[in-house]
PDB file of C-alpha atoms in Angstrom:
ATOM      1  CA  UNK R1053       6.315 -27.913  -7.018  1.00 71.00           C
ATOM      2  CA  UNK R1054       5.535 -27.495  -3.340  1.00 76.00           C
ATOM      3  CA  UNK R1055       9.150 -26.489  -2.723  1.00 81.00           C
ATOM      4  CA  UNK R1056       8.892 -23.665  -5.273  1.00 80.00           C
ATOM      5  CA  UNK R1057       5.624 -22.571  -3.715  1.00 79.00           C
ATOM      6  CA  UNK R1058       7.280 -22.578  -0.303  1.00 80.00           C
ATOM      7  CA  UNK R1059      10.134 -20.461  -1.662  1.00 85.00           C
ATOM      8  CA  UNK R1060       7.586 -18.062  -3.182  1.00 82.00           C
ATOM      9  CA  UNK R1061       5.867 -17.720   0.179  1.00 83.00           C
ATOM     10  CA  UNK R1062       9.195 -17.057   1.914  1.00 88.00           C
ATOM     11  CA  UNK R1063      10.089 -14.374  -0.649  1.00 87.00           C
ATOM     12  CA  UNK R1064       6.633 -12.775  -0.315  1.00 86.00           C
ATOM     13  CA  UNK R1065       6.906 -12.674   3.485  1.00 88.00           C
ATOM     14  CA  UNK R1066      10.360 -11.082   3.246  1.00 89.00           C
ATOM     15  CA  UNK R1067       9.013  -8.499   0.779  1.00 87.00           C
ATOM     16  CA  UNK R1068       6.081  -7.653   3.041  1.00 88.00           C
ATOM     17  CA  UNK R1069       8.305  -7.290   6.095  1.00 90.00           C
ATOM     18  CA  UNK R1070      10.908  -5.213   4.276  1.00 89.00           C
ATOM     19  CA  UNK R1071       8.257  -2.872   2.866  1.00 87.00           C
ATOM     20  CA  UNK R1072       6.241  -2.548   6.070  1.00 90.00           C
ATOM     21  CA  UNK R1073       7.642   0.890   6.925  1.00 91.00           C
ATOM     22  CA  UNK R1074       7.042   2.366   3.456  1.00 91.00           C
ATOM     23  CA  UNK R1075       3.546   0.824   3.418  1.00 91.00           C
ATOM     24  CA  UNK R1076       2.668   2.546   6.692  1.00 93.00           C
ATOM     25  CA  UNK R1077       4.149   5.858   5.550  1.00 93.00           C
ATOM     26  CA  UNK R1078       2.352   5.574   2.201  1.00 93.00           C
ATOM     27  CA  UNK R1079      -0.971   5.054   3.986  1.00 93.00           C
ATOM     28  CA  UNK R1080      -0.317   7.973   6.354  1.00 95.00           C
ATOM     29  CA  UNK R1081       0.686  10.162   3.403  1.00 94.00           C
ATOM     30  CA  UNK R1082      -2.457   9.223   1.488  1.00 94.00           C
ATOM     31  CA  UNK R1083      -4.573  10.083   4.531  1.00 97.00           C
ATOM     32  CA  UNK R1084      -2.785  13.429   4.986  1.00 96.00           C
ATOM     33  CA  UNK R1085      -3.262  14.150   1.296  1.00 96.00           C
ATOM     34  CA  UNK R1086      -6.982  13.479   1.696  1.00 97.00           C
ATOM     35  CA  UNK R1087      -7.150  15.773   4.747  1.00 96.00           C
ATOM     36  CA  UNK R1088      -5.289  18.582   2.983  1.00 96.00           C
ATOM     37  CA  UNK R1089      -7.604  18.279  -0.032  1.00 96.00           C
ATOM     38  CA  UNK R1090     -10.704  18.440   2.175  1.00 96.00           C
ATOM     39  CA  UNK R1091      -9.327  21.490   4.001  1.00 96.00           C
ATOM     40  CA  UNK R1092      -8.425  23.099   0.671  1.00 96.00           C
ATOM     41  CA  UNK R1093     -12.001  22.696  -0.561  1.00 95.00           C
ATOM     42  CA  UNK R1094     -13.414  23.949   2.752  1.00 96.00           C
ATOM     43  CA  UNK R1095     -11.148  27.028   2.918  1.00 94.00           C
ATOM     44  CA  UNK R1096     -12.736  30.304   1.887  1.00 94.00           C
ATOM     45  CA  UNK R1097      -9.813  32.724   1.768  1.00 94.00           C
ATOM     46  CA  UNK R1098      -7.155  32.685  -0.915  1.00 94.00           C
ATOM     47  CA  UNK R1099      -4.341  32.591   1.634  1.00 95.00           C
ATOM     48  CA  UNK R1100      -5.786  29.495   3.280  1.00 95.00           C
ATOM     49  CA  UNK R1101      -6.172  27.811  -0.112  1.00 96.00           C
ATOM     50  CA  UNK R1102      -2.544  28.583  -0.968  1.00 96.00           C
ATOM     51  CA  UNK R1103      -1.341  27.215   2.369  1.00 96.00           C
ATOM     52  CA  UNK R1104      -3.344  23.999   1.973  1.00 96.00           C
ATOM     53  CA  UNK R1105      -2.135  23.637  -1.626  1.00 96.00           C
ATOM     54  CA  UNK R1106       1.490  23.966  -0.488  1.00 96.00           C
ATOM     55  CA  UNK R1107       0.903  21.435   2.287  1.00 96.00           C
ATOM     56  CA  UNK R1108      -0.722  19.119  -0.253  1.00 95.00           C
ATOM     57  CA  UNK R1109       2.250  19.351  -2.621  1.00 96.00           C
ATOM     58  CA  UNK R1110       4.685  18.627   0.221  1.00 95.00           C
ATOM     59  CA  UNK R1111       2.659  15.628   1.380  1.00 95.00           C
ATOM     60  CA  UNK R1112       2.321  14.421  -2.220  1.00 94.00           C
ATOM     61  CA  UNK R1113       6.093  14.466  -2.655  1.00 94.00           C
ATOM     62  CA  UNK R1114       6.543  12.541   0.593  1.00 90.00           C
ATOM     63  CA  UNK R1115       3.900  10.021  -0.476  1.00 91.00           C
ATOM     64  CA  UNK R1116       5.459   9.512  -3.899  1.00 91.00           C
ATOM     65  CA  UNK R1117       8.786   8.789  -2.208  1.00 90.00           C
ATOM     66  CA  UNK R1118       7.165   5.713  -0.652  1.00 89.00           C
ATOM     67  CA  UNK R1119       5.681   4.359  -3.872  1.00 86.00           C
ATOM     68  CA  UNK R1120       7.838   1.233  -3.452  1.00 87.00           C
ATOM     69  CA  UNK R1121       5.278   0.164  -0.863  1.00 89.00           C
ATOM     70  CA  UNK R1122       3.160  -1.079  -3.766  1.00 89.00           C
ATOM     71  CA  UNK R1123       5.573  -4.029  -4.051  1.00 88.00           C
ATOM     72  CA  UNK R1124       4.778  -4.928  -0.450  1.00 87.00           C
ATOM     73  CA  UNK R1125       1.049  -4.613  -1.080  1.00 88.00           C
ATOM     74  CA  UNK R1126       1.331  -6.929  -4.097  1.00 89.00           C
ATOM     75  CA  UNK R1127       3.289  -9.460  -2.021  1.00 88.00           C
ATOM     76  CA  UNK R1128       0.635  -9.251   0.690  1.00 89.00           C
ATOM     77  CA  UNK R1129      -2.063  -9.856  -1.925  1.00 91.00           C
ATOM     78  CA  UNK R1130      -0.096 -12.871  -3.217  1.00 88.00           C
ATOM     79  CA  UNK R1131      -0.014 -14.308   0.300  1.00 87.00           C
ATOM     80  CA  UNK R1132      -3.753 -13.669   0.689  1.00 88.00           C
ATOM     81  CA  UNK R1133      -4.558 -15.460  -2.584  1.00 86.00           C
ATOM     82  CA  UNK R1134      -2.452 -18.447  -1.560  1.00 82.00           C
ATOM     83  CA  UNK R1135      -4.085 -18.589   1.867  1.00 80.00           C
ATOM     84  CA  UNK R1136      -7.571 -18.302   0.374  1.00 81.00           C
ATOM     85  CA  UNK R1137      -6.922 -21.039  -2.177  1.00 76.00           C
ATOM     86  CA  UNK R1138      -5.441 -23.250   0.531  1.00 72.00           C
ATOM     87  CA  UNK R1139      -8.522 -22.873   2.764  1.00 72.00           C
ATOM     88  CA  UNK R1140     -11.162 -23.329   0.059  1.00 69.00           C
ATOM     89  CA  UNK R1141     -12.104 -26.706  -1.342  1.00 55.00           C
ATOM     90  CA  UNK R1142     -12.411 -25.383  -4.900  1.00 55.00           C
ATOM     91  CA  UNK R1143      -9.217 -23.412  -5.459  1.00 52.00           C
ATOM     92  CA  UNK R1144      -9.754 -20.576  -7.896  1.00 59.00           C
ATOM     93  CA  UNK R1145      -6.206 -19.292  -8.013  1.00 61.00           C
ATOM     94  CA  UNK R1146      -3.016 -21.093  -7.180  1.00 60.00           C
ATOM     95  CA  UNK R1147      -3.180 -24.789  -6.420  1.00 61.00           C
ATOM     96  CA  UNK R1148      -1.232 -26.211  -3.539  1.00 57.00           C
ATOM     97  CA  UNK R1149      -1.517 -29.874  -4.568  1.00 54.00           C
TER      98      UNK R1149
END
């Protein structure tokens, strides 16, 4: 059982490392989407609203291209749950014994 758990950890680490670039770009895209939305709401002229809407659509398409980063986030969460259950005396999730 420990061997399978070890293999699961190895696979999760490989997934996190292979999706590190898309995870960073997804986070940057989400931040840029937030900024463009805030600027869209703050803009008073119609031209400025159109420009911020176009920028928002472009950033949204770039962010959706990196949606595979969710796999890396799930693998990172799996590693966190295993680490947390390993450190606690009352494991709530996966057992390492």
